[in-house]
Short mmCIF file of C-alpha atoms in Angstrom, two decimals:
data_model
loop_
_atom_site.label_atom_id
_atom_site.label_comp_id
_atom_site.label_asym_id
_atom_site.label_seq_id
_atom_site.Cartn_x
_atom_site.Cartn_y
_atom_site.Cartn_z
CA MET A 1 92.04 178.18 109.32
CA SER A 2 91.16 175.76 106.62
CA TYR A 3 90.46 172.24 106.34
CA ALA A 4 93.89 171.50 104.67
CA ALA A 5 95.89 173.07 106.67
CA THR A 6 95.03 171.29 110.15
CA ALA A 7 94.87 168.04 108.48
CA THR A 8 98.46 167.83 106.96
CA PRO A 9 99.95 168.19 110.57
CA HIS A 10 97.99 165.64 111.55
CA LEU A 11 98.59 163.36 109.18
CA ARG A 12 102.52 163.90 109.32
CA ALA A 13 102.50 163.39 113.33
CA VAL A 14 100.50 159.72 112.89
CA ARG A 15 103.23 158.68 110.20
CA THR A 16 106.22 159.90 112.53
CA LEU A 17 104.70 158.07 116.36
CA PRO A 18 107.12 155.65 117.03
CA ASN A 19 104.74 153.29 119.53
CA HIS A 20 101.72 153.46 117.39
CA PRO A 21 99.43 150.94 118.48
CA LEU A 22 99.16 149.72 114.58
CA ASP A 23 103.00 149.48 114.30
CA THR A 24 102.77 147.32 117.11
CA GLU A 25 100.61 144.80 115.76
CA HIS A 26 101.88 145.14 112.33
CA ARG A 27 105.40 143.68 114.39
CA ARG A 28 103.56 140.82 116.00
CA ILE A 29 101.98 139.61 113.15
CA ALA A 30 105.17 139.04 111.15
CA ALA A 31 106.87 137.83 114.07
CA PRO A 32 108.79 134.50 113.30
CA THR A 33 106.89 131.43 113.95
CA THR A 34 107.66 129.35 117.09
CA ARG A 35 111.83 128.21 117.02
CA PRO A 36 112.66 124.60 117.44
CA ALA A 37 113.50 124.24 121.42
CA PRO A 38 117.25 123.49 122.45
CA ALA A 39 118.20 120.47 121.94
CA ILE A 40 117.71 118.81 125.45
CA ALA A 41 117.58 115.06 124.55
CA PRO A 42 117.20 112.43 127.29
CA GLU A 43 120.02 110.07 127.85
CA SER A 44 118.65 107.27 126.58
CA LEU A 45 118.24 108.89 122.96
CA LEU A 46 121.98 109.91 123.56
CA ALA A 47 123.51 106.55 124.80
CA GLY A 48 121.75 105.05 121.87
CA LEU A 49 123.32 107.38 118.95
CA GLN A 50 126.19 106.06 117.14
CA ASP A 51 129.86 108.19 116.84
CA GLY A 52 129.58 111.02 115.38
CA ALA A 53 126.01 111.73 115.63
CA ALA A 54 124.64 114.74 117.04
CA VAL A 55 121.10 115.81 118.60
CA VAL A 56 121.06 119.53 117.22
CA ALA A 57 117.37 120.56 117.81
CA ALA A 58 114.19 119.22 119.93
CA LEU A 59 111.10 119.81 117.56
CA PRO A 60 107.52 120.27 119.15
CA GLN A 61 104.51 118.02 118.07
CA SER A 62 103.32 120.85 115.85
CA VAL A 63 105.93 121.02 113.23
CA LEU A 64 106.26 117.35 113.22
CA PRO A 65 104.64 115.13 110.07
CA GLN A 66 100.99 114.72 110.71
CA GLY A 67 101.19 111.01 109.05
CA LEU A 68 103.82 110.23 111.85
CA LEU A 69 101.84 111.58 114.35
CA THR A 70 98.70 109.25 113.32
CA GLN A 71 100.81 106.44 113.05
CA LEU A 72 102.08 106.84 116.51
CA GLY A 73 98.76 107.38 118.12
CA ALA A 74 99.54 111.05 119.41
CA HIS A 75 96.96 113.15 120.94
CA ALA A 76 96.55 116.20 122.62
CA ASN A 77 96.61 114.74 126.23
CA ALA A 78 100.05 112.84 125.50
CA PRO A 79 102.22 115.28 122.96
CA LEU A 80 105.38 114.38 121.34
CA VAL A 81 108.76 115.66 121.15
CA GLY A 82 110.96 115.12 117.98
CA TYR A 83 114.55 115.14 118.03
CA LEU A 84 116.70 116.40 114.67
CA VAL A 85 119.92 113.96 114.55
CA LEU A 86 122.35 114.84 112.20
CA VAL A 87 124.83 111.88 111.32
CA PRO A 88 127.85 111.65 109.28
CA ALA A 89 126.91 110.98 105.59
CA GLU A 90 129.75 107.61 106.17
CA LYS A 91 127.56 106.69 108.70
CA VAL A 92 124.62 105.86 106.78
CA ALA A 93 123.64 102.65 105.82
CA ALA A 94 123.64 102.18 102.03
CA PRO A 95 120.33 101.22 100.63
CA ALA A 96 119.99 97.80 99.65
CA PRO A 97 120.31 96.84 96.07
CA ALA A 98 117.51 96.79 93.70
CA PRO A 99 116.77 92.93 92.87
CA ALA A 100 117.45 92.33 89.29
CA PRO A 101 114.92 92.13 86.90
CA ALA A 102 113.55 88.16 86.36
CA PRO A 103 114.57 87.01 82.91
CA VAL A 104 112.15 87.15 80.35
CA ALA A 105 111.62 84.14 78.61
CA ALA A 106 112.26 83.96 74.83
CA VAL A 107 109.68 82.77 72.28
CA ARG A 108 111.01 80.46 69.99
CA PRO A 109 110.87 81.63 66.64
CA PHE A 110 107.58 80.43 64.56
CA THR A 111 108.55 77.10 62.98
CA ARG A 112 106.41 75.66 60.02
CA PRO A 113 104.22 72.35 61.47
CA ALA A 114 105.38 69.82 60.01
CA ASP A 115 103.69 68.48 56.74
CA SER A 116 103.18 65.13 58.40
CA GLY A 117 102.20 63.86 61.39
CA ILE A 118 101.38 65.86 64.89
CA SER A 119 102.70 68.91 65.42
CA VAL A 120 102.09 71.07 68.77
CA ASP A 121 103.29 74.58 69.31
CA LEU A 122 103.79 75.59 73.20
CA ASP A 123 104.35 79.14 72.79
CA ARG A 124 101.33 80.05 70.58
CA ARG A 125 99.17 77.37 71.88
CA ASN A 126 98.65 75.79 68.57
CA ALA A 127 98.19 72.18 67.49
CA TYR A 128 98.50 71.06 63.68
CA VAL A 129 97.98 67.39 61.73
CA ASP A 130 99.73 67.18 58.91
CA GLY A 131 100.04 70.58 59.00
CA VAL A 132 96.85 71.37 59.38
CA LEU A 133 95.53 73.97 62.89
CA LEU A 134 93.34 72.03 64.61
CA ASP A 135 90.25 73.10 66.85
CA LEU A 136 91.18 71.93 70.38
CA THR A 137 89.25 73.33 73.45
CA TYR A 138 91.87 74.48 76.47
CA LEU A 139 91.90 71.22 77.96
CA GLU A 140 92.08 69.38 74.71
CA PHE A 141 95.18 70.88 73.88
CA GLU A 142 96.74 70.45 77.43
CA LEU A 143 96.36 67.10 77.11
CA LEU A 144 97.42 66.45 73.76
CA ALA A 145 100.71 68.60 74.80
CA HIS A 146 101.43 66.31 77.80
CA LEU A 147 100.74 62.99 76.22
CA THR A 148 103.30 64.30 72.74
CA GLU A 149 105.70 65.90 75.23
CA HIS A 150 106.33 62.27 77.14
CA PRO A 151 106.29 59.48 74.24
CA HIS A 152 106.05 56.35 74.92
CA ARG A 153 105.08 57.22 78.77
CA VAL A 154 102.41 55.40 80.46
CA HIS A 155 100.02 58.26 82.59
CA THR A 156 97.67 56.99 84.86
CA ARG A 157 94.39 58.78 84.76
CA ASP A 158 94.44 60.41 88.43
CA GLN A 159 98.41 61.80 87.22
CA LEU A 160 96.33 63.29 84.05
CA VAL A 161 93.50 64.75 86.55
CA HIS A 162 96.34 65.91 88.41
CA THR A 163 98.82 67.43 85.70
CA VAL A 164 96.35 68.75 83.42
CA TRP A 165 93.01 69.79 85.23
CA GLY A 166 95.20 70.61 88.60
CA TYR A 167 95.16 69.14 92.06
CA GLY A 168 91.91 71.35 92.89
CA HIS A 169 89.80 69.86 90.20
CA VAL A 170 87.14 67.39 91.61
CA GLY A 171 86.31 64.74 89.24
CA ASP A 172 87.65 61.09 88.21
CA GLY A 173 89.28 59.04 85.34
CA ARG A 174 86.03 59.38 83.49
CA THR A 175 86.82 62.71 83.04
CA VAL A 176 89.45 61.90 81.25
CA ASP A 177 88.07 59.16 79.22
CA VAL A 178 86.08 61.69 77.76
CA HIS A 179 88.66 64.27 76.87
CA VAL A 180 90.82 61.53 75.24
CA ALA A 181 87.79 60.43 72.97
CA ARG A 182 86.95 63.97 72.19
CA LEU A 183 91.00 64.93 70.89
CA ARG A 184 90.88 61.09 68.82
CA ARG A 185 87.95 62.33 66.69
CA LYS A 186 89.69 65.64 66.23
CA LEU A 187 93.03 63.65 65.79
CA GLY A 188 91.18 61.84 62.18
CA ALA A 189 91.24 58.41 61.15
CA ALA A 190 95.10 58.60 60.68
CA TYR A 191 95.97 59.38 64.12
CA ARG A 192 93.58 58.82 66.43
CA ASP A 193 95.53 55.21 67.50
CA THR A 194 98.58 57.20 68.24
CA ILE A 195 96.63 58.10 71.69
CA VAL A 196 97.01 54.26 73.01
CA THR A 197 94.91 53.09 76.03
CA VAL A 198 96.99 50.69 78.38
CA ARG A 199 94.04 48.69 79.76
CA ARG A 200 93.13 49.57 83.62
CA VAL A 201 96.40 51.64 83.83
CA GLY A 202 95.69 54.95 81.35
CA TYR A 203 97.32 56.23 78.35
CA LYS A 204 100.24 56.67 76.18
CA TYR A 205 101.18 58.62 73.02
CA ALA A 206 102.77 56.61 70.58
CA PRO A 207 103.81 58.79 67.73
CA VAL A 208 103.62 56.97 64.12
CA ALA A 209 106.71 55.54 62.81
#
């Protein structure tokens, strides 16, 4: 008998075996994974459900989100069981409305500085004397802006320190005196006297009439 005559029946028999080990192993691998357990929820959970809600499945720890398990401190010695609860749509609380965006402060259009006198542009942080831009430091500008915003009002040195330098500043009235002297020099001879010294009190801004 030839080799081909003996091999063909053998192969045909293998293909038709109903309980071949390979077929059994294939079915075992392809079998579905563990299904959710029947929904047998504790009475404490059922008692707290709102009207129309129902527990439909019990979920083993293996299918619960890993992040949730970590948050709850789950481990092998204390497995957790989750429950799938269906709730009617009308029972679900509507999400809180998003807060309205804060209004954006409108920037005032640029206006040409006055040809004479002191002009302060708060939006662009510029100060001018007779239309000419001054070169001021941050604190010098803040000091000039505060004084010109409240003409003829007398400010004590402590008030200026708290308002211009801030409450966290460690210093005394001498700091204010130094910055006023520098600011007067930059205002020039024509406008240096608009920052008036009030003896034993502080300073005020008196615009040129």
